[in-house]
Short mmCIF file of C-alpha atoms and ligand atoms in Angstrom, two decimals:
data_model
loop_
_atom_site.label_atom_id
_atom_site.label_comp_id
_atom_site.label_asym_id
_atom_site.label_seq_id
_atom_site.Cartn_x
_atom_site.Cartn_y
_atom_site.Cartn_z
CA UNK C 1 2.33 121.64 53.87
CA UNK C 2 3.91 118.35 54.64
CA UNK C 3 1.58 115.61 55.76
CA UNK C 4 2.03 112.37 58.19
CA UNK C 5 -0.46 109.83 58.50
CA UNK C 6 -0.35 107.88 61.87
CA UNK C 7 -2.66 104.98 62.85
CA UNK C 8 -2.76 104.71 66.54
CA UNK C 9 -2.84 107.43 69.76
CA UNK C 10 -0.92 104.97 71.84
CA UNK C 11 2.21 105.78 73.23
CA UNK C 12 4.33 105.64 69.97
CA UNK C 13 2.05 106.96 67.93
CA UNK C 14 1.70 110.49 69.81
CA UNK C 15 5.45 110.32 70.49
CA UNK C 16 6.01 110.62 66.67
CA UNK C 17 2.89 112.88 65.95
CA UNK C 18 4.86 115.56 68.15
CA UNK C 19 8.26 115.11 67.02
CA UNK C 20 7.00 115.74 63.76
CA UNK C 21 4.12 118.25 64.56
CA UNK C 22 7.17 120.52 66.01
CA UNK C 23 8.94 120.67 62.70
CA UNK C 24 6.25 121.45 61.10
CA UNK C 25 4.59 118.24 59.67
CA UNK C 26 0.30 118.43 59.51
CA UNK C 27 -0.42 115.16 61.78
CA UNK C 28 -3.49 113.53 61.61
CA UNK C 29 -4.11 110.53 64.15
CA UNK C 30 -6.75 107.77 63.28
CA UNK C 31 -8.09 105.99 66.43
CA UNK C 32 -9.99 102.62 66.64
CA UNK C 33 -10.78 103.28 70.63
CA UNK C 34 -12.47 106.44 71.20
CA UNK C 35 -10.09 107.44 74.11
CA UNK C 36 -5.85 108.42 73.84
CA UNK C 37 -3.09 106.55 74.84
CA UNK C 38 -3.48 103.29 73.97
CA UNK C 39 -2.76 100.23 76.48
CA UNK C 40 -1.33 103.24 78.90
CA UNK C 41 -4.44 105.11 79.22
CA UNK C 42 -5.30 105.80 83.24
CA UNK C 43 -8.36 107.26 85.29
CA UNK C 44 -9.46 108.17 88.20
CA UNK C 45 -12.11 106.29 90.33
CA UNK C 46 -12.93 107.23 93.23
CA UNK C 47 -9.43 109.53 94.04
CA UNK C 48 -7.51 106.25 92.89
CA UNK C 49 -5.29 106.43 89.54
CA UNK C 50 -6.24 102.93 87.95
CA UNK C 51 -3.81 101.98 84.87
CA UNK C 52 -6.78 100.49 82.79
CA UNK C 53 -4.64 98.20 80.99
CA UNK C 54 -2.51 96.79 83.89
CA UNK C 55 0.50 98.37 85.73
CA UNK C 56 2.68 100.55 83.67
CA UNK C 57 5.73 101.23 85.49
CA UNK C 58 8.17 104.34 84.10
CA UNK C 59 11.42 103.56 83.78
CA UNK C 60 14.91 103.89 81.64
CA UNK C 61 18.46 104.68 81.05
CA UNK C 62 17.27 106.64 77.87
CA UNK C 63 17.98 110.40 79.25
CA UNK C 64 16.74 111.46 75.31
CA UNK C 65 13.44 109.44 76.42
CA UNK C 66 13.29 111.02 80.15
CA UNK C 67 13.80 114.51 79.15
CA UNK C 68 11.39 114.17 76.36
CA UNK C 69 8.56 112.77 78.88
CA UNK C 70 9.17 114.91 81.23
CA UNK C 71 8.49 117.87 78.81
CA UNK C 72 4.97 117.12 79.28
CA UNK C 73 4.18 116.46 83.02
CA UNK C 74 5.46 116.34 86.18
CA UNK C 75 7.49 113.10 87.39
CA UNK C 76 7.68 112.04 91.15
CA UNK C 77 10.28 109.37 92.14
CA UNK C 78 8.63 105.70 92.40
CA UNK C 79 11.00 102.20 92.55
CA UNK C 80 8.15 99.87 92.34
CA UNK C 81 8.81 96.78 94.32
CA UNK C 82 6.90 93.27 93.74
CA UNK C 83 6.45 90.74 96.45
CA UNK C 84 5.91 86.75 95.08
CA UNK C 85 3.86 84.10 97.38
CA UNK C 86 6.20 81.29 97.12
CA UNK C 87 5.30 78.39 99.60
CA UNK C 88 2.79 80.44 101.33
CA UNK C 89 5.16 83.39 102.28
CA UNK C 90 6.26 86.60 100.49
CA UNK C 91 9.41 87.31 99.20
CA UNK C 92 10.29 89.51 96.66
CA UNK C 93 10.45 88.91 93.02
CA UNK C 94 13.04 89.58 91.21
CA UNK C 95 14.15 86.78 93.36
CA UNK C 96 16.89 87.73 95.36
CA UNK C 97 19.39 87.25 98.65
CA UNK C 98 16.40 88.25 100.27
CA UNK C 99 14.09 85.69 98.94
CA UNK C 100 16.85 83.12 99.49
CA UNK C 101 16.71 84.64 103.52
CA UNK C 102 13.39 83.58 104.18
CA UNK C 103 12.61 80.48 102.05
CA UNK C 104 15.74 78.78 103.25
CA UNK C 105 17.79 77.92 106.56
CA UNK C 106 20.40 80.18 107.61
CA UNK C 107 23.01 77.80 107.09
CA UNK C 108 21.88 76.72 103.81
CA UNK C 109 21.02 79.88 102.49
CA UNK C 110 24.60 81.21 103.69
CA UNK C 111 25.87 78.39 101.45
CA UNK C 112 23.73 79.50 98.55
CA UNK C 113 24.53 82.88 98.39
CA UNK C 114 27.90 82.48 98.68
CA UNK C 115 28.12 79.59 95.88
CA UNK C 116 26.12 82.06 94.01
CA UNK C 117 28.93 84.81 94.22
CA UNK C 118 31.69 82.39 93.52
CA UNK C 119 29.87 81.36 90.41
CA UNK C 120 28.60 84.72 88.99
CA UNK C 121 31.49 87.32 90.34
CA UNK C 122 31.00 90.81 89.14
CA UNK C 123 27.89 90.46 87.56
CA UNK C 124 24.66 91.87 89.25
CA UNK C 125 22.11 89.65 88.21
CA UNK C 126 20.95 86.23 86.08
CA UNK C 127 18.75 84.92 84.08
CA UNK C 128 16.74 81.93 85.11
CA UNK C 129 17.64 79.97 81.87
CA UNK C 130 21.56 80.86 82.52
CA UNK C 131 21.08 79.24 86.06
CA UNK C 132 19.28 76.31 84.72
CA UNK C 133 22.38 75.59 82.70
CA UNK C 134 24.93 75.63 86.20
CA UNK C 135 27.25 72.70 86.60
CA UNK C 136 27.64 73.32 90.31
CA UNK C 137 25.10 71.08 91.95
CA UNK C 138 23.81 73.53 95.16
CA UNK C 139 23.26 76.04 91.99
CA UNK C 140 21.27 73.85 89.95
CA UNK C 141 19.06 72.76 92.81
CA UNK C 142 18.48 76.66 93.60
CA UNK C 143 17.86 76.82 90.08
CA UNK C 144 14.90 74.37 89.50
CA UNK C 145 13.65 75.41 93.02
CA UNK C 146 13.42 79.06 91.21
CA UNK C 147 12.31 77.75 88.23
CA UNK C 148 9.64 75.58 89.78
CA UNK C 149 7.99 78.34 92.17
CA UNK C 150 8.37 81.40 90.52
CA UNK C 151 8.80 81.34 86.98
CA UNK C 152 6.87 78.31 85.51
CA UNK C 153 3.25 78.85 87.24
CA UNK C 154 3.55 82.29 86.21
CA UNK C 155 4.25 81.69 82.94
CA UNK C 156 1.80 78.94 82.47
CA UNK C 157 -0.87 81.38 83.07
CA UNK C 158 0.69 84.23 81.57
CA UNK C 159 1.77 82.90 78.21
CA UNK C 160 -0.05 79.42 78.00
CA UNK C 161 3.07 77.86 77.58
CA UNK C 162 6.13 76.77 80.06
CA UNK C 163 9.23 78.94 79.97
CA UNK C 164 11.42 77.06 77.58
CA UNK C 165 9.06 77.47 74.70
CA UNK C 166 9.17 81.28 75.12
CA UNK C 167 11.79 83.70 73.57
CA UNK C 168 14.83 83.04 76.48
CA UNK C 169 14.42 87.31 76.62
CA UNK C 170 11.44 87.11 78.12
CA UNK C 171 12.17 85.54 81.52
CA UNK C 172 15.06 87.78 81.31
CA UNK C 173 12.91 90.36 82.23
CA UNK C 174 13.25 89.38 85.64
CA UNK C 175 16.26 87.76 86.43
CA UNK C 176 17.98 86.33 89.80
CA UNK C 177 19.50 89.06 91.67
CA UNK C 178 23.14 88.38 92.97
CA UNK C 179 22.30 90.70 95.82
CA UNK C 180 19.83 92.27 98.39
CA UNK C 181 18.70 94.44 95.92
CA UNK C 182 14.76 94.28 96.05
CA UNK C 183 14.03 96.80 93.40
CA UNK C 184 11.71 95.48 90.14
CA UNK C 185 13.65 98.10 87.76
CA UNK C 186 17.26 99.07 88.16
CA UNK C 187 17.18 101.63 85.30
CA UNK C 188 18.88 105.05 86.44
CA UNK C 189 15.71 107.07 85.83
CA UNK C 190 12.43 105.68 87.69
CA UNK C 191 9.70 108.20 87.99
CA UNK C 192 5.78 107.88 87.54
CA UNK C 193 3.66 111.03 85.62
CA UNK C 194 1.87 113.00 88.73
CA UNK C 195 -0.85 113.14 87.38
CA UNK C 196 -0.93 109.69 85.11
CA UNK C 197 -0.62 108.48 81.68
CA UNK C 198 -3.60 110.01 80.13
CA UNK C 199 -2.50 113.43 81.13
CA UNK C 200 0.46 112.82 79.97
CA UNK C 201 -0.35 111.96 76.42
CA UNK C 202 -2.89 114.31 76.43
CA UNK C 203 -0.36 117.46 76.79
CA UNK C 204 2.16 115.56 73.93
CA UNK C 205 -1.00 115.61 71.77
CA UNK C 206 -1.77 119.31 72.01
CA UNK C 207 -0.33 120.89 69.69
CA UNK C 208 -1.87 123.33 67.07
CA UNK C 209 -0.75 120.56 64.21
CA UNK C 210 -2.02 117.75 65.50
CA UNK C 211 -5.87 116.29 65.34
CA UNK C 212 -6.53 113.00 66.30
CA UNK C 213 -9.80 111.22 64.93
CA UNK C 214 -11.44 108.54 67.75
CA UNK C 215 -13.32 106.12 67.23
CA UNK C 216 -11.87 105.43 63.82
CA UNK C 217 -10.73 102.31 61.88
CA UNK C 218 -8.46 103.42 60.14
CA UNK C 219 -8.29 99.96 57.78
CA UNK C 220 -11.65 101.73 56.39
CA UNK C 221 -10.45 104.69 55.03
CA UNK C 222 -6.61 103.18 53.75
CA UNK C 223 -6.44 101.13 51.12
CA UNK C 224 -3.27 100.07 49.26
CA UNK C 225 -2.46 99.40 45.52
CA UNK C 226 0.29 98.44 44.16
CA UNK C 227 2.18 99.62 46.74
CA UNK C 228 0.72 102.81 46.95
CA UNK C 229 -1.65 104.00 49.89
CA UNK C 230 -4.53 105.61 49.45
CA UNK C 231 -6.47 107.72 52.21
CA UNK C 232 -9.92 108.33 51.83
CA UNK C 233 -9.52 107.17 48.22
CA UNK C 234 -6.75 109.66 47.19
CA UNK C 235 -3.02 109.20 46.89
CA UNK C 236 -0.82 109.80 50.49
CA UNK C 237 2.41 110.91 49.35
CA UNK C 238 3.39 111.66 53.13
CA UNK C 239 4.39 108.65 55.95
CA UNK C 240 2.41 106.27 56.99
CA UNK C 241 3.23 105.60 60.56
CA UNK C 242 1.25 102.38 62.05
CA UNK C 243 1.35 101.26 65.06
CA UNK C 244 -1.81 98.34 65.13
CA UNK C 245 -1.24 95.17 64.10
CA UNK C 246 0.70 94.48 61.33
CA UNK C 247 -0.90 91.57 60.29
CA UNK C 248 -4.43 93.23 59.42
CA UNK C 249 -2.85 95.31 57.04
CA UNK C 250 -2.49 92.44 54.65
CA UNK C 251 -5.48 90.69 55.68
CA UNK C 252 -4.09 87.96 57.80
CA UNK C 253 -3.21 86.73 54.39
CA UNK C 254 -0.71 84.77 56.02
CA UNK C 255 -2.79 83.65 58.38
CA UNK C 256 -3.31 84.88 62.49
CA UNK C 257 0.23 86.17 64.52
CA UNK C 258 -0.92 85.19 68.02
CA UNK C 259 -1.10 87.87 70.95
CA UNK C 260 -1.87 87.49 74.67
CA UNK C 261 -4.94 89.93 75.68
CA UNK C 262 -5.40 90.50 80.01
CA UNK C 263 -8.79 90.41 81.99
CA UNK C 264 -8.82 92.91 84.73
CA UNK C 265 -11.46 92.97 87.96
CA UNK C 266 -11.35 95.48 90.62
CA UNK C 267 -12.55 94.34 93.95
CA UNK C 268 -13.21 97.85 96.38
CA UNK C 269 -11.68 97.52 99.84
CA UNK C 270 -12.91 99.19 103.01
CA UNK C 271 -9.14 99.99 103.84
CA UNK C 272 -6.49 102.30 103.67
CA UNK C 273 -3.92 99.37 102.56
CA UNK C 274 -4.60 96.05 100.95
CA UNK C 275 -1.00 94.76 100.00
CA UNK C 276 2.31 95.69 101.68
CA UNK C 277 3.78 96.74 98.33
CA UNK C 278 2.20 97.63 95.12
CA UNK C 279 2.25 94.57 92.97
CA UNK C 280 1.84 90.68 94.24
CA UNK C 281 2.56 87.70 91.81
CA UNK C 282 1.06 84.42 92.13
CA UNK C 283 2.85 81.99 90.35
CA UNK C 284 1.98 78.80 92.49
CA UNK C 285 -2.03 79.32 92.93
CA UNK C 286 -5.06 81.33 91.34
CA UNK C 287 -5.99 81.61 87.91
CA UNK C 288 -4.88 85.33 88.11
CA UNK C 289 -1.18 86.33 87.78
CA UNK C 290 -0.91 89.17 90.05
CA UNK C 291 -2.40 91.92 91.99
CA UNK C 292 -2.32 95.42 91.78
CA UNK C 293 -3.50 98.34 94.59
CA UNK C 294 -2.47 101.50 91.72
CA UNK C 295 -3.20 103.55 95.38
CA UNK C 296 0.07 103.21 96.94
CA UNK C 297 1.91 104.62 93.76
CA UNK C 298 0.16 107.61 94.86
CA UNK C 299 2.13 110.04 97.34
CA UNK C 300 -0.71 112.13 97.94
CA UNK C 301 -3.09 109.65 98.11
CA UNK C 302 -5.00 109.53 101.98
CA UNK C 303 -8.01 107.51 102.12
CA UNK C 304 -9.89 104.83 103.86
CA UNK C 305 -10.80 103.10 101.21
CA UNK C 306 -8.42 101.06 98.78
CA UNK C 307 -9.01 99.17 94.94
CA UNK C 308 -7.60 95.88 94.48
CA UNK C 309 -6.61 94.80 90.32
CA UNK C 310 -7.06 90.93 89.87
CA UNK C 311 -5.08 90.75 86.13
CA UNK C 312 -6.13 87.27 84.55
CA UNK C 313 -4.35 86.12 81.30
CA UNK C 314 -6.61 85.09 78.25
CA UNK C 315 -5.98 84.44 75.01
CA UNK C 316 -6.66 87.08 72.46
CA UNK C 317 -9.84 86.61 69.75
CA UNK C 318 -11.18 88.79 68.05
CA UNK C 319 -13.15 90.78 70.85
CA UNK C 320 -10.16 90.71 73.12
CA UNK C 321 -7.59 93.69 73.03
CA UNK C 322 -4.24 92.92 72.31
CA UNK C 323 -1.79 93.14 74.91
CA UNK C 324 1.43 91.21 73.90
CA UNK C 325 2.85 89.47 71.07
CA UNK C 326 3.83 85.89 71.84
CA UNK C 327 7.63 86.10 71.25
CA UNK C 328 8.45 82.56 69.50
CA UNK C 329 10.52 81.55 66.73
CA UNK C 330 7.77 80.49 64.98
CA UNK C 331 5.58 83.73 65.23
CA UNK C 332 8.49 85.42 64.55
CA UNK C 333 9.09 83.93 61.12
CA UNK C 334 5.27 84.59 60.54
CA UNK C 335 5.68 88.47 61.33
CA UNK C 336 8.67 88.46 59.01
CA UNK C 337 6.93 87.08 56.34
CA UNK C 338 4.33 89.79 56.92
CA UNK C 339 6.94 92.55 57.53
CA UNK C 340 8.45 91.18 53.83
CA UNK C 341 5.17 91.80 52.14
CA UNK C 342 4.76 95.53 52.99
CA UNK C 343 8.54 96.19 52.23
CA UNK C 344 7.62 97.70 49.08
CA UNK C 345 5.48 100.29 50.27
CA UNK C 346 7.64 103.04 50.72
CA UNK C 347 6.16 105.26 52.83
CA UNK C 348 5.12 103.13 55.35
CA UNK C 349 6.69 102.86 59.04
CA UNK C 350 5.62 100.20 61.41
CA UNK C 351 5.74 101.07 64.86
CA UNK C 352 5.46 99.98 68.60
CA UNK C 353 4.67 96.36 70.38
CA UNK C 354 1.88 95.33 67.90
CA UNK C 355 3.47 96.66 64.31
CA UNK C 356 7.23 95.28 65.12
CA UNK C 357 5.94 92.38 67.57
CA UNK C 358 7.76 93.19 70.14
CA UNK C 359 7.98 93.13 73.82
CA UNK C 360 8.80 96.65 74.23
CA UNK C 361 8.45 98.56 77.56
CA UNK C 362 7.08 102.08 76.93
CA UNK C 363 10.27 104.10 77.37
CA UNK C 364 11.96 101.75 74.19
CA UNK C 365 8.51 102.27 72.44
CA UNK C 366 9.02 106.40 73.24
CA UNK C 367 12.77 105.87 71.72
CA UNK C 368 11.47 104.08 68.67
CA UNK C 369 9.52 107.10 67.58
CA UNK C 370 11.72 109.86 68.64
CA UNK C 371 14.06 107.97 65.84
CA UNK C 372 11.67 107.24 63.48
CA UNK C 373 10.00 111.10 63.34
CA UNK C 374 13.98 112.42 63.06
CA UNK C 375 14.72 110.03 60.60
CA UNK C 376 11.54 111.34 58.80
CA UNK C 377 12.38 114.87 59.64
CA UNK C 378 15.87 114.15 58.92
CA UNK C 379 14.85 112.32 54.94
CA UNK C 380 12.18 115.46 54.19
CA UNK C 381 14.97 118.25 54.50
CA UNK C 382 16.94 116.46 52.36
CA UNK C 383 14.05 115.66 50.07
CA UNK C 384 12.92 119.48 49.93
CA UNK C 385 16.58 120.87 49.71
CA UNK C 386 16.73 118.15 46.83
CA UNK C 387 13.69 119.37 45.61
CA UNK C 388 14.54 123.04 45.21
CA UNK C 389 17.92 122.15 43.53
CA UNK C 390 15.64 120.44 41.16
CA UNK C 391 16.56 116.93 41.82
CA UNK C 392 14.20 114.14 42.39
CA UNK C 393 13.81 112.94 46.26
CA UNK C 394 15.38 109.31 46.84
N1 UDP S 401 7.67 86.00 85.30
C1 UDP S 401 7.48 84.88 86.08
N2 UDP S 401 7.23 85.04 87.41
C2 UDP S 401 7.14 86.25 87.99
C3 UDP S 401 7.33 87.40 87.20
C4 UDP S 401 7.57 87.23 85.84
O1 UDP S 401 7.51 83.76 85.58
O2 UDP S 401 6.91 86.33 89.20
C5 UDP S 401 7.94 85.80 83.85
C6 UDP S 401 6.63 85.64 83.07
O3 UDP S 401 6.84 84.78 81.99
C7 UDP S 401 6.38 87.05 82.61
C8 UDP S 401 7.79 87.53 82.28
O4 UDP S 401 8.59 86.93 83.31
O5 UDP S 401 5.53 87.11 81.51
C9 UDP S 401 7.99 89.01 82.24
O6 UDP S 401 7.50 89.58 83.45
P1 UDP S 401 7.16 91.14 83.57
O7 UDP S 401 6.94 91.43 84.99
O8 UDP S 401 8.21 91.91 82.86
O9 UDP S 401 5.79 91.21 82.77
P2 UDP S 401 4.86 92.47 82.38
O10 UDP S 401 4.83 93.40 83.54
O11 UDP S 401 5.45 93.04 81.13
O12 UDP S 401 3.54 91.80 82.14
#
C-alpha cells in the first residue's frame, strides 16, 4: 500500500491527506497540538463561534478550491466588512470614497475623488505604496494622510516595523479603493463554513485512510540521514509532506527565521451587539490591533449576550505560536538558504504559511495542496506503471 507522511492537521496538511487518502494513499498525520486544524481551529462558547486563532475570513476566485471546501460543509454567504477609527470616527478600511466622505469636506473630498479617478482610470483599487509614489500634489497629500492614519500605526503594532521595511505585498493586502465599494474581500466566492472551521476539517479528515496522531512532535520520531528520512527509525520511501516550520527541520542551523505570534482576550458583553460590523482596526491608539465580535458572522445567532476579541501583536519565542512569517528580503534569503539545504531530500514537500514562509490566505494554502497531492498522485502512477514495465521510478 502506498504511504504519505504529513506533519501538520492544519489546513494544508488535511487538504493533501484527502486528496491523497481518495486515491488510495495510507495517510498518517503527526500533530504537535492535540486538537485539528491548525491556526483555523474554532469553538463554541457560550452559542458564539470564536476563531481561536483570530478571524479567518473565506474567500477566493479558486472555483477548484470552493468546490473542494464545500464538499465538506455547508457555506452561507458572508462579505465581511471592517470599520477603522481614524481621528476618532469610523470609516471603513479598505479605505475608500466612503472614508474620504466623512474624514473630509465636501468640497475637498469632491476634489479628491475626482483627482483620484483622473489619476487611476480603469483600475479598481491601489496600493498605499503606489499612492505614496503620485506626482500630483492633492494625491500625495491624500496619500501620507492614508499612510499616516491607517497603515503605519497598524503596522507598527502588527509587524514591529513601519510599512516600508515590509514586503510592498503586504500592505497590498488592503489597498485604496477607487470607489464606494466597502467590502474587505472582492473575491467572487465569499462564504463562511455553517458550522465553522473545526467541523469543517474534521469531515475532510474522515476518511477510512486517514489517522491523525495529536499531541505528537513529529521532529521526535523523523530523523534524516544523508538525505534519507527515517520514521520511527526505519526508512520512509513514501512523501514527506510538512507543513511546520521549515527551519526546525535543520536545527535552526542557520540560525532563527522570525515569525509574528497574536495574543487574544475575550471580554463578555451583556449585549446583543458590541460593534456595528464585525471587525474594528485601531491603527492610531491601543496596544491591540483590532477587534473582533465572531457573533455577528453568525445568521442564526439571537442572544443577549455578545464576546468581544482584543488581538494584540507579540513577537514569537519559543512558547508563542506562530502566526506569520515576517516577509523581508532578508528573512527571505534566510528561508532560501534553508529551503537549499533540504533540496536533496527527495521525498520531501514543504507546505503552507510556516514551511514556504509565506503570507498565504487559507483558500491559496487549500490550492497549494490540492497541487501538491495531484502532483504526487500524478508522479506515483507513473512510478507504478514504470514499475510494472520493469523500469526504475525517476
Ligand atoms: N494594515 C494596516 N491597517 C489596517 C489594516 C491592515 O496597516 O487597517 C496592514 C498591516 O500591515 C497588516 C496588513 O495590512 O498586517 C495586512 O492586513 P490584513 O487585514 O490582510 O491582515 P490579517 O487579517 O492577515 O492579519
Amino acid at each position: 500500500m502506498k504511504q504519505a507522511l504529513i506533519i501538520g492537521a492544519g489546513i494544508s496538511g488535511i487538504t493533501a491527506a484527502r486528496i491523497l487518502a481518495e486515491h488510495g494513499f495510507l495517510v498518517t498525520v503527526l500533530e504537535k497540538r492535540e486538537h485539528i486544524g491548525g491556526n483555523v481551529y474554532d469553538y463554541y462558547r457560550d452559542g458564539v463561534l470564536i476563531h481561536k486563532y483570530g478571524p479567518h475570513l473565506f474567500h477566493t476566485n479558486f472555483l477548484k478550491v470552493a468546490e473542494f471546501v464545500q464538499r465538506f460543509a455547508e457555506f452561507f454567504p458572508y462579505e465581511h466588512k471592517v470599520l477603522g477609527e481614524v481621528e476618532g470616527k469610523l470609516v471603513p478600511i479598505p479605505f475608500n470614497f466612503k472614508s474620504i466622505d466623512i474624514l473630509f469636506p465636501p468640497e475637498k473630498a469632491k476634489k479628491l475623488k475626482q483627482s483620484l479617478l483622473e489619476e487611476y482610470p480603469n483600475i479598481s483599487s491601489v496600493t498605499i505604496m503606489e499612492l505614496l509614489k503620485s506626482g500630483k500634489e492633492e494625491i500625495k497629500e491624500l496619500a501620507n494622510y492614508v499612510y499616516q492614519y491607517v497603515f503605519y500605526g497598524y503596522t507598527r503594532k502588527q509587524w514591529g516595523k513601519p510599512p516600508e521595511e515590509m514586503d510592498p505585498s503586504v500592505m497590498g493586502r488592503v489597498p485604496v479603493r477607487l470607489s464606494y465599494d466597502n467590502r474587505y474581500f472582492t473575491d467572487l466566492f465569499q462564504k463562511m463554513p455553517r458550522f465553522g472551521y473545526t467541523e469543517l476539517i474534521k469531515k475532510m479528515a474522515g476518511h477510512n485512510q486517514i489517522s491523525i496522531r495529536y499531541s505528537c512532535d513529529a521532529l521526535k520520531y523523523l530523523t534524516i540521514e544523508q538525505n534519507n528520512i527515517y520514521w520511527d527509525g526505519e526508512l520512509f520511501h513514501g512523501p514527506v509532506i510538512y507543513t511546520g516550520c521549515i527551519e526546525e527541520l535543520k536545527g535552526k542551523c542557520f540560525g532563527e527565521l522570525p515569525y509574528r505570534s497574536l495574543h487574544f482576550e475575550l471580554e463578555d458583553r451583556p449585549v446583543a451587539q458590541a460593534q456595528p460590523v464585525v471587525q474594528i482596526n485601531y491603527p492610531n491608539r491601543y496596544s491591540y490591533t483590532r477587534t473582533s465580535e465572531f457573533t455577528l458572522i453568525q445568521p442564526e445567532k439571537k442572544t443577549d449576550h455578545t464576546i468581544l476579541v482584543y488581538e494584540y501583536p507579540i513577537p514569537c519565542t519559543k512558547e508563542e505560536i506562530p502566526y506569520y512569517p515576517i516577509e523581508t528580503k532578508e528573512n527571505r534569503e534566510l528561508y532560501e538558504k534553508y529551503k537549499q539545504a533540504l533540496a536533496p531530500i527527495k521525498n520531501l514537500y514543504l507546505l503552507g504559511r510556516l514551511a514556504e514562509y509565506q503570507y498565504y490566505n487559507m483558500d491559496i494554502t487549500i490550492k497549494q495542496a490540492m497541487d501538491l497531492a495531484e502532483r504526487l498522485i500524478g508522479e506515483e502512477a507513473n512510478g507504478s506503471s514504470k514499475r510494472e514495465q520493469g523500469k526504475e521510478p525517476n
